[in-house]
Short mmCIF file of C-alpha atoms in Angstrom, two decimals:
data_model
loop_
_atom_site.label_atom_id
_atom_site.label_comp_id
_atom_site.label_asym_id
_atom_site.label_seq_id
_atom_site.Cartn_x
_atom_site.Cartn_y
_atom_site.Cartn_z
CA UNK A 7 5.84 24.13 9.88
CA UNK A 8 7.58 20.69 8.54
CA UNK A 9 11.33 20.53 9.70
CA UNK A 10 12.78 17.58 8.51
CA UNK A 11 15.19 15.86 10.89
CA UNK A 12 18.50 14.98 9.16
CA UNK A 13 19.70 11.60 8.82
CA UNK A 14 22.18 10.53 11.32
CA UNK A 15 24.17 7.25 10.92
CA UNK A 16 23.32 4.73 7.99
CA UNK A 17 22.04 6.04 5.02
CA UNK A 18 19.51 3.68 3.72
CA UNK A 19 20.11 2.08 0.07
CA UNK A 20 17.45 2.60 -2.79
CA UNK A 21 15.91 -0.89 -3.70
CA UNK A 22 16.27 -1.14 -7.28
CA UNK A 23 14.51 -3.98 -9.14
CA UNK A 24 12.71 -6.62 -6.82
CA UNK A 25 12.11 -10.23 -7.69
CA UNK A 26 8.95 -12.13 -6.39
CA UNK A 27 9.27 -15.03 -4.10
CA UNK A 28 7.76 -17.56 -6.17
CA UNK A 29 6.18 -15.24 -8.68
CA UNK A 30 7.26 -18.65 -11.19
CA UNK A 31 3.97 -19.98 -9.27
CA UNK A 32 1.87 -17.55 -10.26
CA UNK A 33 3.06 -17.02 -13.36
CA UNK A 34 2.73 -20.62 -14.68
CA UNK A 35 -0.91 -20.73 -12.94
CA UNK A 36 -2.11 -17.94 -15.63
CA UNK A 37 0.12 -20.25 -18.71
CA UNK A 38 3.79 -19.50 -19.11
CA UNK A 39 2.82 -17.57 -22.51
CA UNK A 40 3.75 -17.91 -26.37
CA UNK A 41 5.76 -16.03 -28.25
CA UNK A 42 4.59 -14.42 -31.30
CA UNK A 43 8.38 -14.07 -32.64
CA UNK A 44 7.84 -10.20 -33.33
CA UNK A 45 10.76 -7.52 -31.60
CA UNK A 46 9.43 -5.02 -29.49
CA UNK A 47 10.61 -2.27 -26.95
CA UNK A 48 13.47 -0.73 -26.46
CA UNK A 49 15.48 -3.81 -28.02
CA UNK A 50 13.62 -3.20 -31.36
CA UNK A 51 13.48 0.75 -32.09
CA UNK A 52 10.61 1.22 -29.74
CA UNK A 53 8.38 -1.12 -31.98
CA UNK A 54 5.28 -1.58 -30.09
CA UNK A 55 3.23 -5.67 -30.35
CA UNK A 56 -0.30 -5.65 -32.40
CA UNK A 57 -3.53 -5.75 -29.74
CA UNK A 58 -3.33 -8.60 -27.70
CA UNK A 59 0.27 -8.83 -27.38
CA UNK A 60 2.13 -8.31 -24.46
CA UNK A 61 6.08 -7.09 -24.70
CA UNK A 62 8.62 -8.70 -22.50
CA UNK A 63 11.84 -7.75 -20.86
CA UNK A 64 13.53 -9.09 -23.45
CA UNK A 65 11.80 -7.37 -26.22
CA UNK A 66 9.78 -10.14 -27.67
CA UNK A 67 5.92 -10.03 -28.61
CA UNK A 68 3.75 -12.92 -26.88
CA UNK A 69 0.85 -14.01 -24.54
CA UNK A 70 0.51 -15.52 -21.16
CA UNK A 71 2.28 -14.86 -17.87
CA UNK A 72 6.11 -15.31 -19.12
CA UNK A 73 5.04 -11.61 -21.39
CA UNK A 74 2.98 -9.82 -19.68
CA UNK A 75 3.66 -9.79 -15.85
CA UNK A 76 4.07 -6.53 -14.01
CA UNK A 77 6.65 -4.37 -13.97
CA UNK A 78 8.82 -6.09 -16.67
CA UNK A 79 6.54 -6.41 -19.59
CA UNK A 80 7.43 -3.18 -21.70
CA UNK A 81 4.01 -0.90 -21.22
CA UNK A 82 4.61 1.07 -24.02
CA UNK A 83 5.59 -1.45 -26.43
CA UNK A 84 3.23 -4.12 -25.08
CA UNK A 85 -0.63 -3.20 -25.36
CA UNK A 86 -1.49 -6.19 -23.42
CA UNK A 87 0.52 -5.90 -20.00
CA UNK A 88 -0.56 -6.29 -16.64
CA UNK A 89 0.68 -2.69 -16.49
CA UNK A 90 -2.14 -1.47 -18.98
CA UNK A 91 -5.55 -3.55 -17.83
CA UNK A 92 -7.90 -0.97 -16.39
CA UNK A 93 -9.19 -2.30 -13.10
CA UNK A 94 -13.13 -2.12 -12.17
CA UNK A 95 -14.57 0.70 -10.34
CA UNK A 96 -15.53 4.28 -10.68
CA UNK A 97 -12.64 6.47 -12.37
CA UNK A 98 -10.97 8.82 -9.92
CA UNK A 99 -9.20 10.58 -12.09
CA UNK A 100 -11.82 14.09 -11.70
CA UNK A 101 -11.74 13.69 -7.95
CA UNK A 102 -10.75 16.90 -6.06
CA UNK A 103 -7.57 16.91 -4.65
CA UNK A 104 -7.30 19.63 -1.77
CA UNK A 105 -4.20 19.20 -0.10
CA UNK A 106 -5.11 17.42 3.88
CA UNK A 107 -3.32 18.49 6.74
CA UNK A 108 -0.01 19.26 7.57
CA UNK A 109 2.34 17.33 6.23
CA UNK A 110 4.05 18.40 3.02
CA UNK A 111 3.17 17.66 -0.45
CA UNK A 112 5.90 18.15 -3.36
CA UNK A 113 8.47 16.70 -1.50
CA UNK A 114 9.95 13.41 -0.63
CA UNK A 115 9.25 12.63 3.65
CA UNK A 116 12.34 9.71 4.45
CA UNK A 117 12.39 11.02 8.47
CA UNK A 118 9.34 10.42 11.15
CA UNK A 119 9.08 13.75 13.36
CA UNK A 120 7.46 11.86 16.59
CA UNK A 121 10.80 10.10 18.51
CA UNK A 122 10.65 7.12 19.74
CA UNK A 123 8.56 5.41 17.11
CA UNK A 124 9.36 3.12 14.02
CA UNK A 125 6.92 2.71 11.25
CA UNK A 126 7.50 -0.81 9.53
CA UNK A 127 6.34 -0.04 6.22
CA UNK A 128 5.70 -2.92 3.44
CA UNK A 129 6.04 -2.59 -0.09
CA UNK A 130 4.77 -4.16 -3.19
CA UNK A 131 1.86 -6.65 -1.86
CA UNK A 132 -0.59 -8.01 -1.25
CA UNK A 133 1.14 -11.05 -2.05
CA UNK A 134 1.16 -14.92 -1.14
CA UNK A 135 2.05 -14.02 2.56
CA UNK A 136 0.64 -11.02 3.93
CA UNK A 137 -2.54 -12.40 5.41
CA UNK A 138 0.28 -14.05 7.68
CA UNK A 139 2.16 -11.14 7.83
CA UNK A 140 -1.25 -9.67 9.59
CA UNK A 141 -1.73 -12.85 11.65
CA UNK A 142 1.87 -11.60 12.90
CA UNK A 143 1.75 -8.34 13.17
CA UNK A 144 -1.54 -8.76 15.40
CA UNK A 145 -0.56 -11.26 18.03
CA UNK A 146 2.19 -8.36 18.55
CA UNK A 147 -0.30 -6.14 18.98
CA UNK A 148 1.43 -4.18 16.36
CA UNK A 149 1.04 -1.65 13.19
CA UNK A 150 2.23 -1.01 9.99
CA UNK A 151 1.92 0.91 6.59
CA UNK A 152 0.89 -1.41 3.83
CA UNK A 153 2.29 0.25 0.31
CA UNK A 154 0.40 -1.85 -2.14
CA UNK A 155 0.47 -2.65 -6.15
CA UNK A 156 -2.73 -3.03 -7.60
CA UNK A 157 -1.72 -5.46 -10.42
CA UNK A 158 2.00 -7.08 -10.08
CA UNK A 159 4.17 -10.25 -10.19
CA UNK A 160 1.07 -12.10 -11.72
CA UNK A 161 -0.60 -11.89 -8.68
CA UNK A 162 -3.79 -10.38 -10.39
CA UNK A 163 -5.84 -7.23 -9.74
CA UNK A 164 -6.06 -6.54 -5.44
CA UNK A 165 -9.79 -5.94 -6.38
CA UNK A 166 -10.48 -8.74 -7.89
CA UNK A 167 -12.79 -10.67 -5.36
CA UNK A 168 -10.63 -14.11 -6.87
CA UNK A 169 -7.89 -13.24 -5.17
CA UNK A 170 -8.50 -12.69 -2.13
CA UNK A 171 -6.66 -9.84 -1.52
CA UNK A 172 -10.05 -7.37 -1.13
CA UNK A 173 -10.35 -9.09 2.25
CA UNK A 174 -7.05 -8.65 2.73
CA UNK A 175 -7.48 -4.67 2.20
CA UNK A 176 -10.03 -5.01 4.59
CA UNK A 177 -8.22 -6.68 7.50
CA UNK A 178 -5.31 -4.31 6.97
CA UNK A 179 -7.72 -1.24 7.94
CA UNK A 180 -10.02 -3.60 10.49
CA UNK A 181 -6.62 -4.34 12.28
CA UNK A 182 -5.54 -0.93 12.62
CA UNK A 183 -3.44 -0.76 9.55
CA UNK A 184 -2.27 2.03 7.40
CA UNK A 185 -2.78 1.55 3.30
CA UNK A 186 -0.78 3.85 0.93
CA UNK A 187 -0.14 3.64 -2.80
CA UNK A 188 2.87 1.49 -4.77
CA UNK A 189 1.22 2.63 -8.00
CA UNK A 190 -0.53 0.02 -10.13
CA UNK A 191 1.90 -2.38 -11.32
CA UNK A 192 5.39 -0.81 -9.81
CA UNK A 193 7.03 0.87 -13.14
CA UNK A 194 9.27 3.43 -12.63
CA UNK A 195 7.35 7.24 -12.32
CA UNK A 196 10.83 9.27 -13.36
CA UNK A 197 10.97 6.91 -16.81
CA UNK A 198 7.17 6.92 -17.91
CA UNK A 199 5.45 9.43 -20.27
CA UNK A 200 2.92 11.98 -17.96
CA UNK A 201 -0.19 9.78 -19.23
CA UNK A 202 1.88 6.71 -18.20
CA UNK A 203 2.64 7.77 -14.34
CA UNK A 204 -0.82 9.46 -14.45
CA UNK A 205 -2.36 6.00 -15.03
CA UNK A 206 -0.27 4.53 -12.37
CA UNK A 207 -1.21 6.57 -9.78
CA UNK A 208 -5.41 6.78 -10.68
CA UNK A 209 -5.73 2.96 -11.75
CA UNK A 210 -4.36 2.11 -8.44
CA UNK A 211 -6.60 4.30 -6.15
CA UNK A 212 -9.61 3.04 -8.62
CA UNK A 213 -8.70 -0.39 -7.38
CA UNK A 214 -8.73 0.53 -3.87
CA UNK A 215 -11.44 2.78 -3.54
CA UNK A 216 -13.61 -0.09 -5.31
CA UNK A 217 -12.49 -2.38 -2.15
CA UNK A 218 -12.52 0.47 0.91
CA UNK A 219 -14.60 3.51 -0.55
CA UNK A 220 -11.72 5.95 0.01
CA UNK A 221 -7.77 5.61 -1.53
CA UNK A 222 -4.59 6.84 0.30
CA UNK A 223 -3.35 10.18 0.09
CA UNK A 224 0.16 8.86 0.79
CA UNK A 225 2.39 7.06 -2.18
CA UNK A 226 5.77 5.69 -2.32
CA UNK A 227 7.29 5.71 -5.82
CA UNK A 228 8.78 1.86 -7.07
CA UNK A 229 12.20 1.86 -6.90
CA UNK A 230 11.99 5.02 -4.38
CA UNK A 231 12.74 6.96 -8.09
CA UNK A 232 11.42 10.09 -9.13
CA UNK A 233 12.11 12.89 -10.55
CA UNK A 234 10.86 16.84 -10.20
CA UNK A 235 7.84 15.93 -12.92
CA UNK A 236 6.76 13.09 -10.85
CA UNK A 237 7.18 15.25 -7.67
CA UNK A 238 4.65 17.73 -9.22
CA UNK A 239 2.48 15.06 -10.48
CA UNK A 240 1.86 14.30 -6.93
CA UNK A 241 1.59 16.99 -5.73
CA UNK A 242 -1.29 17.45 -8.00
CA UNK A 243 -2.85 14.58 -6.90
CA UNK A 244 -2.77 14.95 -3.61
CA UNK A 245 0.07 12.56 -2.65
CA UNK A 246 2.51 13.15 0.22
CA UNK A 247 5.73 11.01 -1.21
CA UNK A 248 6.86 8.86 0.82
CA UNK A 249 10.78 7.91 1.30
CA UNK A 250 12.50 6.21 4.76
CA UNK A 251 15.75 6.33 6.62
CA UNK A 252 16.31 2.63 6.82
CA UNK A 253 16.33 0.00 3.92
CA UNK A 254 17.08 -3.04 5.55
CA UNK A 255 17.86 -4.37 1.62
CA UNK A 256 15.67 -7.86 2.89
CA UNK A 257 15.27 -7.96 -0.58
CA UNK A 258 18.46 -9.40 -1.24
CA UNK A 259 17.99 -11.67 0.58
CA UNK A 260 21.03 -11.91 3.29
CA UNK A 261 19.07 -11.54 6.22
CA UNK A 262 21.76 -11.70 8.74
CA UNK A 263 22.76 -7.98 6.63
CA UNK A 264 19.02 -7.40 7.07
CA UNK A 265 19.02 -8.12 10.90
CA UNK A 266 22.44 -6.08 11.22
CA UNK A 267 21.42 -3.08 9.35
CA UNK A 268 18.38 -2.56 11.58
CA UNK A 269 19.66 -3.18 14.83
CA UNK A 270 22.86 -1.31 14.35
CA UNK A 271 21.14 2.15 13.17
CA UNK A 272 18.55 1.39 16.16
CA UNK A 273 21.19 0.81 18.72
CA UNK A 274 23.02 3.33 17.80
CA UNK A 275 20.28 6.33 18.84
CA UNK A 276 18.02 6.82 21.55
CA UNK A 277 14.65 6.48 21.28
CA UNK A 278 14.06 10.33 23.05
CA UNK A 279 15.71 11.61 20.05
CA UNK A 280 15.38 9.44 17.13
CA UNK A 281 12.79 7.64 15.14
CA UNK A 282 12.44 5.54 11.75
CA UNK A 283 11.18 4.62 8.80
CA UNK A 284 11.79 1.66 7.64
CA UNK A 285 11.65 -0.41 4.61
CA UNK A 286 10.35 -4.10 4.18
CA UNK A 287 8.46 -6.33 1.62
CA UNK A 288 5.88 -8.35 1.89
CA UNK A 289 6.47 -10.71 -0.93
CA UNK A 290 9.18 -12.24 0.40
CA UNK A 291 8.43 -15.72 2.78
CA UNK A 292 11.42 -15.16 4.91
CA UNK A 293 10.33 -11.40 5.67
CA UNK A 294 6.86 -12.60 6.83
CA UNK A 295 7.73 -15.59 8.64
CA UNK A 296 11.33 -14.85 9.71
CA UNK A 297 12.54 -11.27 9.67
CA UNK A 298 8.95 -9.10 10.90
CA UNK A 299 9.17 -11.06 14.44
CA UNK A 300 12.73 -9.76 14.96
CA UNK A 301 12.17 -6.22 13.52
CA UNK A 302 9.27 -6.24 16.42
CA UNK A 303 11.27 -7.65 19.04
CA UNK A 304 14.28 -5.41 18.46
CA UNK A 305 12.62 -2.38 18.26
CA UNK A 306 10.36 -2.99 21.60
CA UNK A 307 13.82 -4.48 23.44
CA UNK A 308 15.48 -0.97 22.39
CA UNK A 309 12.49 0.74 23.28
CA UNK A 310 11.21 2.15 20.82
CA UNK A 311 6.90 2.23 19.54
CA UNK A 312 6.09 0.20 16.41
CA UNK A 313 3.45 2.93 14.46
CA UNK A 314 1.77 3.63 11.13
CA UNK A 315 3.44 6.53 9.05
CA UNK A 316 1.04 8.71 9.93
CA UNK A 317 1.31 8.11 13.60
CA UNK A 318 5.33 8.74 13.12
CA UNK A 319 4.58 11.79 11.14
CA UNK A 320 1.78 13.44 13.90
CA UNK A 321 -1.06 12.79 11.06
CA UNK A 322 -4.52 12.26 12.12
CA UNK A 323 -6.02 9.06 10.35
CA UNK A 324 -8.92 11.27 9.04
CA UNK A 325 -5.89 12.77 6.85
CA UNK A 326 -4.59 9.10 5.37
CA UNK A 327 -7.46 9.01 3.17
CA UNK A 328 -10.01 10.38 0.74
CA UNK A 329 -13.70 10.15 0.28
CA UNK A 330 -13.49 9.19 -3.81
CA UNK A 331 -15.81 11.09 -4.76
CA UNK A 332 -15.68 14.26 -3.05
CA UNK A 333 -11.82 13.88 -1.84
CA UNK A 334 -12.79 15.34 0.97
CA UNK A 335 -10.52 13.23 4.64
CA UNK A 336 -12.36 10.01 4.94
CA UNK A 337 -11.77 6.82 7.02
CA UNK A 338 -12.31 3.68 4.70
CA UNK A 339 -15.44 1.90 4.80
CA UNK A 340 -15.75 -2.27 4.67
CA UNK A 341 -16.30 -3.61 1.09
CA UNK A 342 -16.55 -0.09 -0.59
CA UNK A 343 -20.29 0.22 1.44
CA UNK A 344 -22.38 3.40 0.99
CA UNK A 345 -21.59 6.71 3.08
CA UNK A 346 -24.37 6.13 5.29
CA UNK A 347 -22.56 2.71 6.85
CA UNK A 348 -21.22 2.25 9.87
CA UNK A 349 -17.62 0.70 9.89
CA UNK A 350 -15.33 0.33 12.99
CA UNK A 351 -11.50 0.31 13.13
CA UNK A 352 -10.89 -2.25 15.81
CA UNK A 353 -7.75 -0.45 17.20
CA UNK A 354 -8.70 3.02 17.17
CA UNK A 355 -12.24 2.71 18.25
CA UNK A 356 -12.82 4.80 16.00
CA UNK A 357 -16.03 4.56 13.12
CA UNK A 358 -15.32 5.80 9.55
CA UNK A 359 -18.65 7.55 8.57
CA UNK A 360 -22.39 6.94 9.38
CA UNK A 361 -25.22 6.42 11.47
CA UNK A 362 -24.09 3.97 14.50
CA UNK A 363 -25.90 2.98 17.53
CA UNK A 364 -24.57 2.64 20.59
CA UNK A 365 -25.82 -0.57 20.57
CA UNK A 366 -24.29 -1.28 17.03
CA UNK A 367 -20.82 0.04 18.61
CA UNK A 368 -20.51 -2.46 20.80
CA UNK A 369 -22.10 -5.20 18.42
CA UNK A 370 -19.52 -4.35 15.95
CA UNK A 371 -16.13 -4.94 18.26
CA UNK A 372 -17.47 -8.31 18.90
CA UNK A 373 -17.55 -8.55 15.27
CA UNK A 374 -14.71 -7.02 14.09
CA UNK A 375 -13.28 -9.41 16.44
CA UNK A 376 -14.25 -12.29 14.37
CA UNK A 377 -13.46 -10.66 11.35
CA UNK A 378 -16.84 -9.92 10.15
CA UNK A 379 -18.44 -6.56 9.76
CA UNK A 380 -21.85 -5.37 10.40
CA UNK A 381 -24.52 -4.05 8.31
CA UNK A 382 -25.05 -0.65 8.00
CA UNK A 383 -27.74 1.90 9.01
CA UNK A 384 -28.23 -0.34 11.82
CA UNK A 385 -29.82 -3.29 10.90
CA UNK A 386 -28.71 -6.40 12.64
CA UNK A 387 -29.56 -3.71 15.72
CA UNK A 388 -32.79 -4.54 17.73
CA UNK A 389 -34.71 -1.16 17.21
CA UNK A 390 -36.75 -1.26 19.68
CA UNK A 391 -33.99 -0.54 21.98
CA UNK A 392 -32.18 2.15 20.07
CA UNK A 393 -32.60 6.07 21.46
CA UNK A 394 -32.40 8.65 19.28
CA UNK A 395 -29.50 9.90 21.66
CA UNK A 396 -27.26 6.35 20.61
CA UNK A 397 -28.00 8.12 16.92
CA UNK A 398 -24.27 9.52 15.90
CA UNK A 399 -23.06 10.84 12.65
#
């Protein structure tokens, strides 16, 4: 049975609207835009741009980077936003969505249940600065929860091989990482229409299941907003929602507040009867390069276990995940590679689906270890050596 714990101490903040550390970048790297001079949006009675057009925040029809970036260009008034491209990959949106495990659906989860453990979670990447962020988090010897965007702050799809953020994806599982949903380009799920949050949530797990084969079953709402139709919605689709007991508000950017806020509430509670969730971002340069290191070292100096969500919550990785196609529990699998692959999660020893050798096993860690993955069914294995007893899967 799920018994949340309640909330002692500092009650965590809701982070409204975010701005991107140089998201200007990015933006003038795709063209800063023209404006059309047509109204749109809610400034112009709803008045929605002809095809092409994007609609910005400040209700004006146009093109280019300036109009159409992710979460401020007006979706509904602007058929062109970041918020409205359809990523590549196979649509989700028929996928059966049994509910996994035991952890609740239709409800908002803010408290771990395991004490003595604090999931750093990220929102809103991958961004300029994560692949540092995992360069970090690794020579700590430590894990997070990764809640990522598919298409915001002009960043471009996390599919998109251009990017770079598929390998990204791919590190973040290879290292031992969790992955959950942001939605696909961070608007708000309790002010969108029901076709409107139900393409947030399947665009974004089309993106990722193109990259890992299997997308989250665990989604924090932008903003942390929602309301009981978004709760249902999922619900339906299989989504535990996920909330957290400490905001550390890095994105305002005072991170002496930031640094107090977290090692106050920590200092305050034992680690035999406490635990946390707690909220970061990964688009900000001074959380990556700055603030993570002294999240890490506070928590280990008060003695507490840096975890995934699901390890602070008692979920089995099988449960993070589903297969997209059958939505059956499924670990990811490297580069979106066919069932019958063998992939290997560096920190859990553990291999998503397939037909591995022993042989292969112990190829792969020295692999995985140079952040390359093996082929699958075997090959790059010398067969002459393989028993049918290594056979597994």
């Amino acid at each position: 049975m799920w018994i949340p714990k309640l909330l002692p101490g500092l009650l965590a903040t809701p982070a409204w609207a975010h701005a991107y550390d140089d998201t200007d970048i990015l933006i003038a790297k795709r063209d800063n835009g023209v404006a059309t001079g047509g109204s749109c949006g809610t400034q112009a009675n709803n008045a929605v741009c002809a095809a092409g057009l994007c609609c910005s925040a400040a209700g004006v029809c146009g093109t280019g980077g300036a109009f159409c970036t992710a979460p401020a260009c007006q979706i509904s008034a602007g058929p062109a936003c970041d918020g409205n491209q359809t990523p590549k990959g196979a649509d989700t949106s028929k996928v059966p969505r049994p509910l996994i495990g035991s952890i609740p659906y239709g409800i908002d989860i803010s408290h771990c249940t395991v004490n003595g453990k604090v999931a750093i979670t990220f929102d809103d990447g991958p961004y300029l600065y994560t692949g540092a962020l995992l360069d970090i988090l690794k020579n700590n010897n430590v894990t997070a929860t990764f809640f990522v965007v598919g298409n915001n702050g002009a960043k471009g799809m996390i599919n998109d091989p251009t990017t770079g953020y598929p390998a990204i994806l791919r590190r973040m599982v290879a290292d031992g990482h969790q992955i959950g949903s942001h939605t696909w380009s961070h608007q708000d799920l309790s002010a969108v229409t029901a076709a409107q949050r139900k393409d947030q949530i399947v665009k974004n797990e089309v993106a990722i299941a193109d990259v890992l084969g299997v997308f989250p079953t665990y989604l924090r709402p932008p903003y942390t907003r929602w309301n009981q139709d978004a709760l249902d919605d999922l619900k339906t689709y299989g989504y535990h929602v996920l909330n957290y007991d400490i905001d550390t508000r890095d994105w305002q950017g005072d991170y002496t507040v930031a640094e107090n806020i977290f090692q106050t509430i920590l200092s305050q509670h034992s680690p035999a009867s406490s635990s946390w969730i707690s909220l970061e971002h990964d688009i900000y340069n001074t959380t990556v390069h700055v603030f993570a290191q002294y999240i890490i070292d506070q928590a280990r100096k008060l003695g507490y276990q840096l975890v995934t969500v699901g390890e602070c919550l008692a979920d089995p990785p099988s449960n993070w995940y589903r297969n997209a196609t059958t939505g059956q529990p499924a670990h990811p699998v490297a580069g979106g590679l066919a069932n019958n692959s063998c992939f290997a999660d560096n920190r859990n020893r553990q291999f998503a689906v397939g037909h591995c050798s022993r042989q292969q096993r112990e190829r792969q860690w020295k692999d995985n270890d140079k952040d390359e993955y093996s082929s699958d069914n075997g090959r790059g294995c010398d067969s002459d050596i393989l028993a049918n007893s290594d056979k597994i899967g």
